[in-house]
mmCIF file of C-alpha atoms in Angstrom:
data_model
loop_
_atom_site.group_PDB
_atom_site.id
_atom_site.type_symbol
_atom_site.label_atom_id
_atom_site.label_comp_id
_atom_site.label_asym_id
_atom_site.label_seq_id
_atom_site.Cartn_x
_atom_site.Cartn_y
_atom_site.Cartn_z
ATOM 1 C CA MET A 1 24.942 31.598 17.781
ATOM 2 C CA GLU A 2 28.243 29.746 17.714
ATOM 3 C CA LEU A 3 30.550 28.917 14.853
ATOM 4 C CA PRO A 4 33.736 26.865 15.083
ATOM 5 C CA GLN A 5 36.776 29.068 15.452
ATOM 6 C CA SER A 6 38.180 28.352 11.979
ATOM 7 C CA MET A 7 34.878 29.392 10.409
ATOM 8 C CA GLN A 8 34.744 32.499 12.558
ATOM 9 C CA ASP A 9 38.211 33.496 11.395
ATOM 10 C CA ALA A 10 37.156 32.910 7.795
ATOM 11 C CA LEU A 11 34.038 35.008 8.363
ATOM 12 C CA THR A 12 36.184 37.828 9.726
ATOM 13 C CA LEU A 13 37.982 37.934 6.402
ATOM 14 C CA ALA A 14 34.652 38.622 4.696
ATOM 15 C CA GLY A 15 34.269 41.768 6.783
ATOM 16 C CA GLU A 16 37.585 43.252 5.778
ATOM 17 C CA SER A 17 37.544 45.657 2.885
ATOM 18 C CA ILE A 18 41.076 44.642 1.859
ATOM 19 C CA HIS A 19 39.784 41.342 0.621
ATOM 20 C CA ILE A 20 36.197 42.221 -0.281
ATOM 21 C CA PRO A 21 35.888 45.827 -1.340
ATOM 22 C CA ASP A 22 32.768 47.745 -0.244
ATOM 23 C CA ALA A 23 31.456 48.021 -3.789
ATOM 24 C CA GLN A 24 31.462 44.280 -4.295
ATOM 25 C CA PHE A 25 30.179 43.239 -0.870
ATOM 26 C CA PRO A 26 26.434 43.286 -1.709
ATOM 27 C CA SER A 27 26.807 41.030 -4.737
ATOM 28 C CA PHE A 28 29.188 38.813 -2.753
ATOM 29 C CA VAL A 29 26.537 38.285 -0.088
ATOM 30 C CA GLU A 30 23.783 37.809 -2.675
ATOM 31 C CA VAL A 31 25.769 35.141 -4.499
ATOM 32 C CA ALA A 32 26.498 33.312 -1.234
ATOM 33 C CA PHE A 33 22.821 33.082 -0.291
ATOM 34 C CA ARG A 34 21.664 32.173 -3.776
ATOM 35 C CA GLY A 35 24.366 29.512 -4.045
ATOM 36 C CA VAL A 36 23.006 27.735 -0.975
ATOM 37 C CA ILE A 37 19.376 27.894 -2.029
ATOM 38 C CA ASN A 38 19.770 27.036 -5.717
ATOM 39 C CA SER A 39 21.867 24.023 -6.531
ATOM 40 C CA ASN A 40 22.531 25.195 -10.111
ATOM 41 C CA GLU A 41 23.923 28.481 -8.843
ATOM 42 C CA ARG A 42 26.361 26.880 -6.470
ATOM 43 C CA ASN A 43 29.386 28.081 -8.475
ATOM 44 C CA ALA A 44 28.027 31.513 -9.389
ATOM 45 C CA ILE A 45 30.864 33.027 -7.366
ATOM 46 C CA GLU A 46 33.190 32.107 -10.197
ATOM 47 C CA ASN A 47 31.346 34.474 -12.476
ATOM 48 C CA LEU A 48 31.893 37.557 -10.370
ATOM 49 C CA LYS A 49 34.472 39.273 -12.514
ATOM 50 C CA GLU A 50 34.781 42.426 -10.457
ATOM 51 C CA PHE A 51 37.045 40.818 -7.894
ATOM 52 C CA THR A 52 40.459 42.261 -8.334
ATOM 53 C CA SER A 53 41.762 41.156 -4.993
ATOM 54 C CA LYS A 54 45.423 40.335 -4.778
ATOM 55 C CA ASP A 55 44.732 37.308 -2.654
ATOM 56 C CA PRO A 56 42.251 34.878 -4.258
ATOM 57 C CA ALA A 57 42.799 32.373 -1.435
ATOM 58 C CA ALA A 58 41.505 34.891 1.079
ATOM 59 C CA VAL A 59 38.426 35.556 -1.063
ATOM 60 C CA LYS A 60 37.781 31.813 -1.150
ATOM 61 C CA GLU A 61 38.119 31.518 2.603
ATOM 62 C CA ALA A 62 35.861 34.524 3.161
ATOM 63 C CA TYR A 63 33.207 32.939 0.934
ATOM 64 C CA ALA A 64 33.460 29.647 2.834
ATOM 65 C CA GLY A 65 33.014 31.468 6.139
ATOM 66 C CA LEU A 66 30.001 33.381 4.880
ATOM 67 C CA VAL A 67 28.291 30.269 3.509
ATOM 68 C CA ALA A 68 28.928 28.385 6.765
ATOM 69 C CA MET A 69 27.337 31.225 8.686
ATOM 70 C CA VAL A 70 24.309 31.285 6.372
ATOM 71 C CA ILE A 71 23.589 27.591 6.816
ATOM 72 C CA GLU A 72 24.270 27.494 10.541
ATOM 73 C CA ALA A 73 22.063 30.531 11.167
ATOM 74 C CA ALA A 74 19.133 29.046 9.248
ATOM 75 C CA LYS A 75 19.640 25.676 10.943
ATOM 76 C CA GLN A 76 19.490 27.146 14.435
ATOM 77 C CA ASP A 77 16.665 29.518 13.520
ATOM 78 C CA THR A 78 18.847 32.396 14.718
ATOM 79 C CA ASP A 79 17.266 35.813 15.204
ATOM 80 C CA ILE A 80 18.724 39.070 13.915
ATOM 81 C CA GLU A 81 20.195 40.150 17.291
ATOM 82 C CA SER A 82 22.276 36.993 17.733
ATOM 83 C CA LEU A 83 23.405 37.180 14.123
ATOM 84 C CA SER A 84 24.417 40.816 14.497
ATOM 85 C CA SER A 85 26.328 40.133 17.697
ATOM 86 C CA LEU A 86 28.225 37.318 15.985
ATOM 87 C CA LEU A 87 29.110 39.604 13.096
ATOM 88 C CA GLU A 88 30.230 42.294 15.554
ATOM 89 C CA ASP A 89 32.519 39.746 17.186
ATOM 90 C CA CYS A 90 33.956 39.162 13.726
ATOM 91 C CA LYS A 91 34.609 42.890 13.468
ATOM 92 C CA PHE A 92 32.142 43.560 10.654
ATOM 93 C CA PRO A 93 31.487 47.259 10.046
ATOM 94 C CA PRO A 94 27.825 48.278 10.694
ATOM 95 C CA GLU A 95 26.856 48.660 7.015
ATOM 96 C CA ARG A 96 28.001 45.125 6.289
ATOM 97 C CA ILE A 97 26.104 43.776 9.295
ATOM 98 C CA LYS A 98 22.968 45.489 8.021
ATOM 99 C CA GLU A 99 23.484 44.094 4.513
ATOM 100 C CA VAL A 100 23.908 40.536 5.764
ATOM 101 C CA SER A 101 20.965 40.758 8.196
ATOM 102 C CA GLU A 102 18.595 42.043 5.539
ATOM 103 C CA THR A 103 19.535 39.351 3.056
ATOM 104 C CA TYR A 104 19.242 36.740 5.807
ATOM 105 C CA GLN A 105 15.716 37.885 6.729
ATOM 106 C CA LYS A 106 14.647 37.762 3.108
ATOM 107 C CA ASN A 107 16.036 34.285 2.438
ATOM 108 C CA LYS A 108 15.419 32.589 5.800
ATOM 109 C CA PRO A 109 12.108 30.837 4.868
ATOM 110 C CA ALA A 110 13.552 29.358 1.667
ATOM 111 C CA LEU A 111 16.683 28.215 3.503
ATOM 112 C CA GLN A 112 14.651 26.518 6.208
ATOM 113 C CA ILE A 113 12.444 24.706 3.725
ATOM 114 C CA LEU A 114 15.543 23.432 1.963
ATOM 115 C CA LEU A 115 17.182 22.253 5.185
ATOM 116 C CA GLY A 116 13.952 20.626 6.332
ATOM 117 C CA SER A 117 13.796 18.449 3.249
ATOM 118 C CA VAL A 118 17.266 16.976 3.819
ATOM 119 C CA GLY A 119 17.258 13.527 5.354
ATOM 120 C CA ARG A 120 15.510 10.182 4.997
ATOM 121 C CA THR A 121 11.797 9.823 5.477
ATOM 122 C CA PRO A 122 9.465 6.974 4.576
ATOM 123 C CA ALA A 123 7.751 7.266 1.208
ATOM 124 C CA HIS A 124 5.439 10.267 1.358
ATOM 125 C CA ILE A 125 1.951 9.729 -0.081
ATOM 126 C CA VAL A 126 0.932 12.503 -2.431
ATOM 127 C CA ASP A 127 -1.892 11.010 -4.484
ATOM 128 C CA VAL A 128 -4.100 7.969 -4.859
ATOM 129 C CA ASP A 129 -5.681 6.294 -7.909
ATOM 130 C CA TRP A 130 -8.359 3.649 -7.784
ATOM 131 C CA ARG A 131 -10.094 1.283 -10.137
ATOM 132 C CA LEU A 132 -13.263 -0.735 -9.577
ATOM 133 C CA ASP A 133 -13.536 -4.184 -11.206
ATOM 134 C CA TYR A 134 -16.230 -6.815 -11.062
ATOM 135 C CA TYR A 135 -14.622 -10.217 -10.517
ATOM 136 C CA VAL A 136 -16.709 -12.654 -12.560
ATOM 137 C CA LYS A 137 -14.876 -15.960 -12.644
ATOM 138 C CA ASN A 138 -11.447 -17.619 -12.744
ATOM 139 C CA ASN A 139 -10.083 -20.878 -14.081
ATOM 140 C CA HIS A 140 -10.936 -22.795 -10.908
ATOM 141 C CA MET A 141 -14.311 -21.354 -10.035
ATOM 142 C CA GLU A 142 -17.249 -19.808 -11.768
ATOM 143 C CA LYS A 143 -19.767 -17.307 -10.449
ATOM 144 C CA VAL A 144 -17.388 -15.485 -8.166
ATOM 145 C CA ASN A 145 -19.293 -12.201 -8.626
ATOM 146 C CA GLU A 146 -17.470 -9.847 -6.287
ATOM 147 C CA ALA A 147 -16.494 -6.193 -6.523
ATOM 148 C CA VAL A 148 -12.724 -5.655 -6.352
ATOM 149 C CA TYR A 149 -10.957 -2.323 -5.991
ATOM 150 C CA LEU A 150 -7.367 -1.826 -7.165
ATOM 151 C CA ILE A 151 -5.770 1.032 -5.239
ATOM 152 C CA THR A 152 -2.497 2.735 -6.245
ATOM 153 C CA LEU A 153 -0.828 5.083 -3.767
ATOM 154 C CA LYS A 154 1.579 7.529 -5.406
ATOM 155 C CA THR A 155 4.529 8.294 -3.155
ATOM 156 C CA GLU A 156 7.483 10.647 -3.208
ATOM 157 C CA LEU A 157 10.945 9.829 -1.967
ATOM 158 C CA PRO A 158 13.403 12.664 -1.280
ATOM 159 C CA SER A 159 16.153 11.232 -3.440
ATOM 160 C CA LEU A 160 14.088 10.221 -6.476
ATOM 161 C CA LYS A 161 12.461 12.522 -8.996
ATOM 162 C CA GLU A 162 9.696 10.164 -10.141
ATOM 163 C CA LEU A 163 6.764 9.095 -8.034
ATOM 164 C CA GLN A 164 6.840 5.523 -6.753
ATOM 165 C CA GLU A 165 3.695 3.429 -6.539
ATOM 166 C CA VAL A 166 2.313 1.133 -3.878
ATOM 167 C CA GLN A 167 -0.450 -1.108 -5.267
ATOM 168 C CA PHE A 168 -2.884 -3.399 -3.552
ATOM 169 C CA SER A 169 -6.385 -4.751 -4.042
ATOM 170 C CA CYS A 170 -9.381 -4.487 -1.726
ATOM 171 C CA SER A 171 -12.771 -6.042 -1.458
ATOM 172 C CA GLN A 172 -15.664 -3.780 -0.618
ATOM 173 C CA GLU A 173 -15.497 -4.647 3.098
ATOM 174 C CA GLN A 174 -11.759 -4.108 3.216
ATOM 175 C CA LEU A 175 -12.082 -0.706 1.577
ATOM 176 C CA GLN A 176 -14.800 0.152 4.069
ATOM 177 C CA ASP A 177 -12.394 -0.741 6.865
ATOM 178 C CA LEU A 178 -9.610 1.333 5.309
ATOM 179 C CA VAL A 179 -11.807 4.390 4.784
ATOM 180 C CA GLY A 180 -13.119 4.045 8.349
ATOM 181 C CA LYS A 181 -9.589 4.126 9.732
ATOM 182 C CA LEU A 182 -8.639 7.126 7.578
ATOM 183 C CA LYS A 183 -11.727 8.963 8.771
ATOM 184 C CA ASP A 184 -10.695 8.286 12.381
ATOM 185 C CA ALA A 185 -7.291 9.795 11.631
ATOM 186 C CA CYS A 186 -8.939 12.881 10.083
ATOM 187 C CA LYS A 187 -11.193 13.349 13.113
ATOM 188 C CA CYS A 188 -8.189 13.066 15.422
ATOM 189 C CA LEU A 189 -6.451 15.724 13.337
ATOM 190 C CA GLU A 190 -9.445 18.071 13.564
ATOM 191 C CA ARG A 191 -9.652 17.662 17.307
ATOM 192 C CA ILE A 192 -5.971 18.431 17.747
ATOM 193 C CA SER A 193 -6.101 21.470 15.515
ATOM 194 C CA GLN A 194 -9.063 22.886 17.418
ATOM 195 C CA GLY A 195 -8.025 22.066 20.956
ATOM 196 C CA MET B 1 -26.851 -25.502 -16.476
ATOM 197 C CA LEU B 2 -26.169 -29.218 -16.247
ATOM 198 C CA LEU B 3 -23.076 -31.216 -15.515
ATOM 199 C CA MET B 4 -22.027 -33.475 -18.348
ATOM 200 C CA PHE B 5 -20.497 -36.780 -17.387
ATOM 201 C CA GLU B 6 -18.147 -38.750 -19.542
ATOM 202 C CA ASP B 7 -18.669 -42.494 -19.815
ATOM 203 C CA GLN B 8 -15.728 -43.155 -17.581
ATOM 204 C CA HIS B 9 -17.215 -41.059 -14.834
ATOM 205 C CA LYS B 10 -20.560 -42.807 -15.157
ATOM 206 C CA GLU B 11 -18.811 -46.151 -14.881
ATOM 207 C CA HIS B 12 -16.965 -45.120 -11.733
ATOM 208 C CA LEU B 13 -20.101 -43.873 -10.110
ATOM 209 C CA SER B 14 -22.175 -46.855 -11.169
ATOM 210 C CA PHE B 15 -20.662 -48.809 -8.308
ATOM 211 C CA LEU B 16 -22.424 -46.520 -5.888
ATOM 212 C CA THR B 17 -25.818 -47.287 -7.355
ATOM 213 C CA GLN B 18 -25.598 -50.775 -5.935
ATOM 214 C CA VAL B 19 -24.973 -49.892 -2.315
ATOM 215 C CA SER B 20 -27.208 -48.606 0.437
ATOM 216 C CA PRO B 21 -27.608 -44.868 1.138
ATOM 217 C CA ASP B 22 -25.655 -45.256 4.389
ATOM 218 C CA VAL B 23 -22.655 -46.509 2.469
ATOM 219 C CA VAL B 24 -23.082 -43.594 0.052
ATOM 220 C CA LYS B 25 -23.072 -41.240 3.027
ATOM 221 C CA GLU B 26 -19.892 -42.823 4.287
ATOM 222 C CA PHE B 27 -18.295 -42.457 0.877
ATOM 223 C CA CYS B 28 -19.340 -38.831 0.754
ATOM 224 C CA ARG B 29 -17.748 -38.229 4.121
ATOM 225 C CA ILE B 30 -14.519 -39.841 2.891
ATOM 226 C CA SER B 31 -14.637 -37.711 -0.286
ATOM 227 C CA MET B 32 -15.011 -34.521 1.738
ATOM 228 C CA GLU B 33 -12.067 -35.508 3.932
ATOM 229 C CA PHE B 34 -10.001 -36.072 0.826
ATOM 230 C CA ILE B 35 -11.063 -32.735 -0.634
ATOM 231 C CA ARG B 36 -10.006 -31.060 2.591
ATOM 232 C CA LYS B 37 -6.792 -32.880 3.290
ATOM 233 C CA GLY B 38 -5.730 -34.872 0.256
ATOM 234 C CA THR B 39 -6.120 -38.536 -0.607
ATOM 235 C CA ASN B 40 -5.173 -41.416 1.673
ATOM 236 C CA PRO B 41 -5.034 -44.771 -0.192
ATOM 237 C CA LYS B 42 -5.094 -46.864 3.000
ATOM 238 C CA ILE B 43 -8.728 -46.016 3.552
ATOM 239 C CA PHE B 44 -9.571 -47.696 0.251
ATOM 240 C CA GLN B 45 -8.204 -51.001 1.540
ATOM 241 C CA GLY B 46 -10.384 -50.980 4.662
ATOM 242 C CA ALA B 47 -13.501 -50.010 2.759
ATOM 243 C CA ALA B 48 -12.854 -52.561 0.005
ATOM 244 C CA GLN B 49 -12.581 -55.383 2.536
ATOM 245 C CA LYS B 50 -15.729 -54.367 4.365
ATOM 246 C CA LEU B 51 -17.781 -54.167 1.191
ATOM 247 C CA ASN B 52 -16.147 -57.187 -0.408
ATOM 248 C CA VAL B 53 -15.127 -55.457 -3.627
ATOM 249 C CA ASP B 54 -11.983 -54.453 -5.497
ATOM 250 C CA VAL B 55 -9.766 -51.686 -4.141
ATOM 251 C CA ASP B 56 -9.894 -50.068 -7.547
ATOM 252 C CA THR B 57 -13.672 -49.953 -7.555
ATOM 253 C CA VAL B 58 -13.691 -48.192 -4.210
ATOM 254 C CA HIS B 59 -10.949 -45.866 -5.432
ATOM 255 C CA HIS B 60 -12.897 -44.893 -8.539
ATOM 256 C CA GLY B 61 -16.112 -44.527 -6.623
ATOM 257 C CA VAL B 62 -14.580 -42.042 -4.220
ATOM 258 C CA GLU B 63 -12.864 -40.145 -7.029
ATOM 259 C CA GLY B 64 -16.105 -39.986 -8.980
ATOM 260 C CA LEU B 65 -17.860 -38.534 -5.971
ATOM 261 C CA MET B 66 -15.099 -35.982 -5.420
ATOM 262 C CA TYR B 67 -15.376 -34.913 -9.035
ATOM 263 C CA LEU B 68 -19.148 -34.605 -8.782
ATOM 264 C CA LEU B 69 -18.953 -32.457 -5.670
ATOM 265 C CA THR B 70 -16.138 -30.175 -6.827
ATOM 266 C CA GLU B 71 -17.574 -29.573 -10.300
ATOM 267 C CA SER B 72 -21.000 -28.770 -8.899
ATOM 268 C CA SER B 73 -19.508 -26.377 -6.360
ATOM 269 C CA LYS B 74 -17.309 -24.800 -9.006
ATOM 270 C CA LEU B 75 -20.303 -24.051 -11.195
ATOM 271 C CA MET B 76 -22.426 -23.201 -8.158
ATOM 272 C CA LEU B 77 -25.312 -25.358 -9.407
ATOM 273 C CA ASN B 78 -28.630 -24.705 -7.780
ATOM 274 C CA GLU B 79 -30.746 -27.545 -6.351
ATOM 275 C CA ILE B 80 -32.763 -28.240 -9.473
ATOM 276 C CA ASP B 81 -29.742 -28.336 -11.766
ATOM 277 C CA PHE B 82 -27.894 -30.653 -9.415
ATOM 278 C CA GLN B 83 -30.815 -33.038 -9.224
ATOM 279 C CA ASP B 84 -31.225 -33.021 -13.000
ATOM 280 C CA SER B 85 -27.521 -33.718 -13.470
ATOM 281 C CA ILE B 86 -27.453 -36.779 -11.246
ATOM 282 C CA MET B 87 -30.702 -38.081 -12.701
ATOM 283 C CA THR B 88 -28.818 -39.807 -15.519
ATOM 284 C CA LEU B 89 -26.509 -41.691 -13.188
ATOM 285 C CA GLY B 90 -29.068 -44.237 -12.085
ATOM 286 C CA PHE B 91 -29.220 -43.566 -8.374
ATOM 287 C CA ASP B 92 -32.358 -44.314 -6.432
ATOM 288 C CA GLU B 93 -34.470 -41.667 -4.708
ATOM 289 C CA ASP B 94 -32.834 -41.939 -1.279
ATOM 290 C CA THR B 95 -29.322 -41.802 -2.651
ATOM 291 C CA ARG B 96 -30.147 -38.763 -4.730
ATOM 292 C CA GLN B 97 -31.602 -37.037 -1.687
ATOM 293 C CA THR B 98 -28.473 -37.872 0.331
ATOM 294 C CA LEU B 99 -26.198 -36.560 -2.401
ATOM 295 C CA LEU B 100 -28.193 -33.341 -2.648
ATOM 296 C CA GLU B 101 -27.967 -32.773 1.095
ATOM 297 C CA ILE B 102 -24.235 -33.390 1.171
ATOM 298 C CA TYR B 103 -23.776 -31.036 -1.777
ATOM 299 C CA LEU B 104 -25.749 -28.198 -0.205
ATOM 300 C CA GLN B 105 -24.055 -28.552 3.157
ATOM 301 C CA ASN B 106 -20.546 -28.587 1.808
ATOM 302 C CA ARG B 107 -20.503 -26.407 -1.255
ATOM 303 C CA ARG B 108 -19.411 -23.226 0.593
ATOM 304 C CA GLU B 109 -16.500 -25.070 2.081
ATOM 305 C CA ILE B 110 -15.494 -26.596 -1.238
ATOM 306 C CA ARG B 111 -15.562 -23.164 -2.854
ATOM 307 C CA THR B 112 -13.319 -21.791 -0.126
ATOM 308 C CA ILE B 113 -10.863 -24.611 -0.741
ATOM 309 C CA LEU B 114 -10.995 -23.978 -4.506
ATOM 310 C CA SER B 115 -10.381 -20.277 -3.971
ATOM 311 C CA GLU B 116 -7.075 -21.096 -2.303
ATOM 312 C CA MET B 117 -5.888 -22.343 -5.684
ATOM 313 C CA THR B 118 -6.823 -19.198 -7.554
ATOM 314 C CA MET B 119 -4.383 -16.390 -8.159
ATOM 315 C CA ASP B 120 -4.239 -13.772 -5.475
ATOM 316 C CA LEU B 121 -3.217 -10.142 -5.679
ATOM 317 C CA PRO B 122 -1.554 -8.444 -2.726
ATOM 318 C CA HIS B 123 -4.620 -7.357 -0.846
ATOM 319 C CA TYR B 124 -5.283 -5.049 2.037
ATOM 320 C CA HIS B 125 -5.202 -6.598 5.471
ATOM 321 C CA ASN B 126 -4.938 -3.763 8.006
ATOM 322 C CA LEU B 127 -3.856 -0.137 8.370
ATOM 323 C CA GLU B 128 -2.241 1.317 11.477
ATOM 324 C CA TRP B 129 -1.833 5.060 11.729
ATOM 325 C CA ARG B 130 -0.091 7.450 14.059
ATOM 326 C CA PHE B 131 0.152 11.204 14.341
ATOM 327 C CA ASP B 132 3.620 12.717 14.896
ATOM 328 C CA VAL B 133 5.091 16.200 15.036
ATOM 329 C CA GLN B 134 8.632 16.517 13.777
ATOM 330 C CA LEU B 135 10.608 18.785 16.113
ATOM 331 C CA ALA B 136 14.136 18.683 14.731
ATOM 332 C CA SER B 137 16.525 16.904 12.446
ATOM 333 C CA ARG B 138 20.258 16.977 11.989
ATOM 334 C CA SER B 139 19.969 19.698 9.368
ATOM 335 C CA LEU B 140 17.227 21.867 10.888
ATOM 336 C CA ARG B 141 16.370 22.597 14.497
ATOM 337 C CA ARG B 142 13.154 24.035 15.929
ATOM 338 C CA GLN B 143 10.630 22.606 13.465
ATOM 339 C CA THR B 144 6.961 21.895 14.005
ATOM 340 C CA THR B 145 5.982 19.721 11.081
ATOM 341 C CA PRO B 146 2.864 17.551 11.563
ATOM 342 C CA THR B 147 3.164 14.112 10.002
ATOM 343 C CA VAL B 148 0.909 11.093 9.813
ATOM 344 C CA LEU B 149 2.677 7.701 9.746
ATOM 345 C CA PHE B 150 0.987 4.617 8.303
ATOM 346 C CA LYS B 151 1.789 0.938 8.539
ATOM 347 C CA LEU B 152 -0.057 -0.805 5.727
ATOM 348 C CA HIS B 153 -0.439 -4.581 6.171
ATOM 349 C CA THR B 154 -1.021 -6.496 2.943
ATOM 350 C CA GLU B 155 -1.312 -10.200 2.291
ATOM 351 C CA ASP B 156 -0.545 -12.145 -0.881
ATOM 352 C CA SER B 157 -1.464 -15.858 -0.897
ATOM 353 C CA GLY B 158 -0.824 -16.105 2.808
ATOM 354 C CA VAL B 159 2.407 -14.115 2.794
ATOM 355 C CA LYS B 160 2.076 -10.972 4.898
ATOM 356 C CA ASP B 161 3.961 -7.795 4.116
ATOM 357 C CA THR B 162 4.073 -4.376 5.758
ATOM 358 C CA THR B 163 4.838 -1.021 4.158
ATOM 359 C CA ILE B 164 5.705 2.093 6.151
ATOM 360 C CA LEU B 165 4.337 5.262 4.607
ATOM 361 C CA GLN B 166 3.924 8.821 5.721
ATOM 362 C CA THR B 167 1.772 11.717 4.703
ATOM 363 C CA ASP B 168 0.867 15.217 5.854
ATOM 364 C CA PRO B 169 -2.544 16.462 7.021
ATOM 365 C CA VAL B 170 -3.524 17.952 3.662
ATOM 366 C CA ASN B 171 -2.789 14.741 1.764
ATOM 367 C CA LEU B 172 -4.547 12.713 4.447
ATOM 368 C CA LEU B 173 -7.775 14.628 3.862
ATOM 369 C CA HIS B 174 -7.367 14.276 0.101
ATOM 370 C CA LEU B 175 -6.717 10.532 0.412
ATOM 371 C CA THR B 176 -9.790 10.025 2.602
ATOM 372 C CA LYS B 177 -11.998 12.013 0.247
ATOM 373 C CA VAL B 178 -10.894 10.144 -2.890
ATOM 374 C CA LEU B 179 -11.255 6.689 -1.326
ATOM 375 C CA ASP B 180 -14.640 7.578 0.107
ATOM 376 C CA GLU B 181 -15.777 8.537 -3.395
ATOM 377 C CA ALA B 182 -14.530 5.173 -4.634
ATOM 378 C CA LEU B 183 -16.592 3.413 -1.983
ATOM 379 C CA GLN B 184 -19.717 5.385 -2.864
ATOM 380 C CA GLU B 185 -19.291 4.439 -6.506
ATOM 381 C CA MET B 186 -20.338 0.871 -5.773
ATOM 382 C CA LYS B 187 -23.704 2.171 -4.578
ATOM 383 C CA SER B 188 -24.369 4.136 -7.742
ATOM 384 C CA PRO B 189 -27.275 3.031 -9.975
ATOM 385 C CA TYR B 190 -24.914 2.066 -12.798
ATOM 386 C CA CYS B 191 -22.897 -0.376 -10.707
ATOM 387 C CA ARG B 192 -25.992 -1.790 -9.116
ATOM 388 C CA ARG B 193 -27.487 -2.492 -12.529
ATOM 389 C CA ILE B 194 -24.353 -4.321 -13.647
ATOM 390 C CA VAL B 195 -24.257 -6.409 -10.476
ATOM 391 C CA ARG B 196 -27.920 -7.321 -10.859
ATOM 392 C CA ASN B 197 -27.476 -8.388 -14.458
ATOM 393 C CA ILE B 198 -24.348 -10.497 -14.196
ATOM 394 C CA LYS B 199 -25.520 -13.695 -12.595
#
């Protein structure tokens, strides 16, 4: 696993007990991971009152380095060996390497889910509502007498909290066609998952 | 159900009672053309000269016929009702027979033309689907996320539109199941009873 040199230097600071004392290291690491995963805990580092370091700028840089490593490792799906060797290069003592690796293992799935959801995708269908009407007549024609379905697809967009809707109507034949095509897609899916 | 004619209509159509069934057929053909493509006043001139009558009379005759045909198609009159409705207009047997034939032949087409005037909702036209596996993105490498992409084609009064949507395998199965249930609903006894009874 590779980090840009400036980040590697910053990470090295996190391994030094002058800046981050041994007693505070575990909570330092914990806060870094939680800050990435939970957007409301992004500034939790401010609340760590036990830091009595003489150089707050160094603490800040160390935190930046650690967070960069967390995200990059999850992004590249790094395994423990590569992570450990990177931390060794940054002159981390063995206990600190172990601490970071364990926390990384624990949080890796959540980190990857979060990273996977970043980015633009088309509207993602999550639910469908339907309504069946009987079309009797209109102001130009009487005796129309047809069944009409109104279909609403509920979709999710990554940036919006509320579900969006896509609405359209269908006659019975059209719905038959639609369901036929969806069934083809399902069969294709089954075949792929078995083969 | 019978068509009611106002006096003005009866007057316009009375001209046709005096001509031969062939002429009536010709007028019917002209009326159908007008219903399909819109009116063309020049034809009135030619016909008026040939029959030796006023342009206006021809004009009203054709309009009266158009009204008769469109109203009957709109109400979807059956044979008996149509014949009873034109009984009061004073046509002879042959003419009535001709009119009935023309009506029965053309009423589907007239209804299609009328339906172009009705309001339309965006309706389903076609669905294209495609199965993808997402391997990586800028923020996460080494993924294997199955995705199904859809292109939904809808049409609204002739205007076509496409929407790109995606879903995952679980939602695809759910979607198929729910829409299949919707389709089956039309075959349930309740719906069938309603359809039978609304005529």
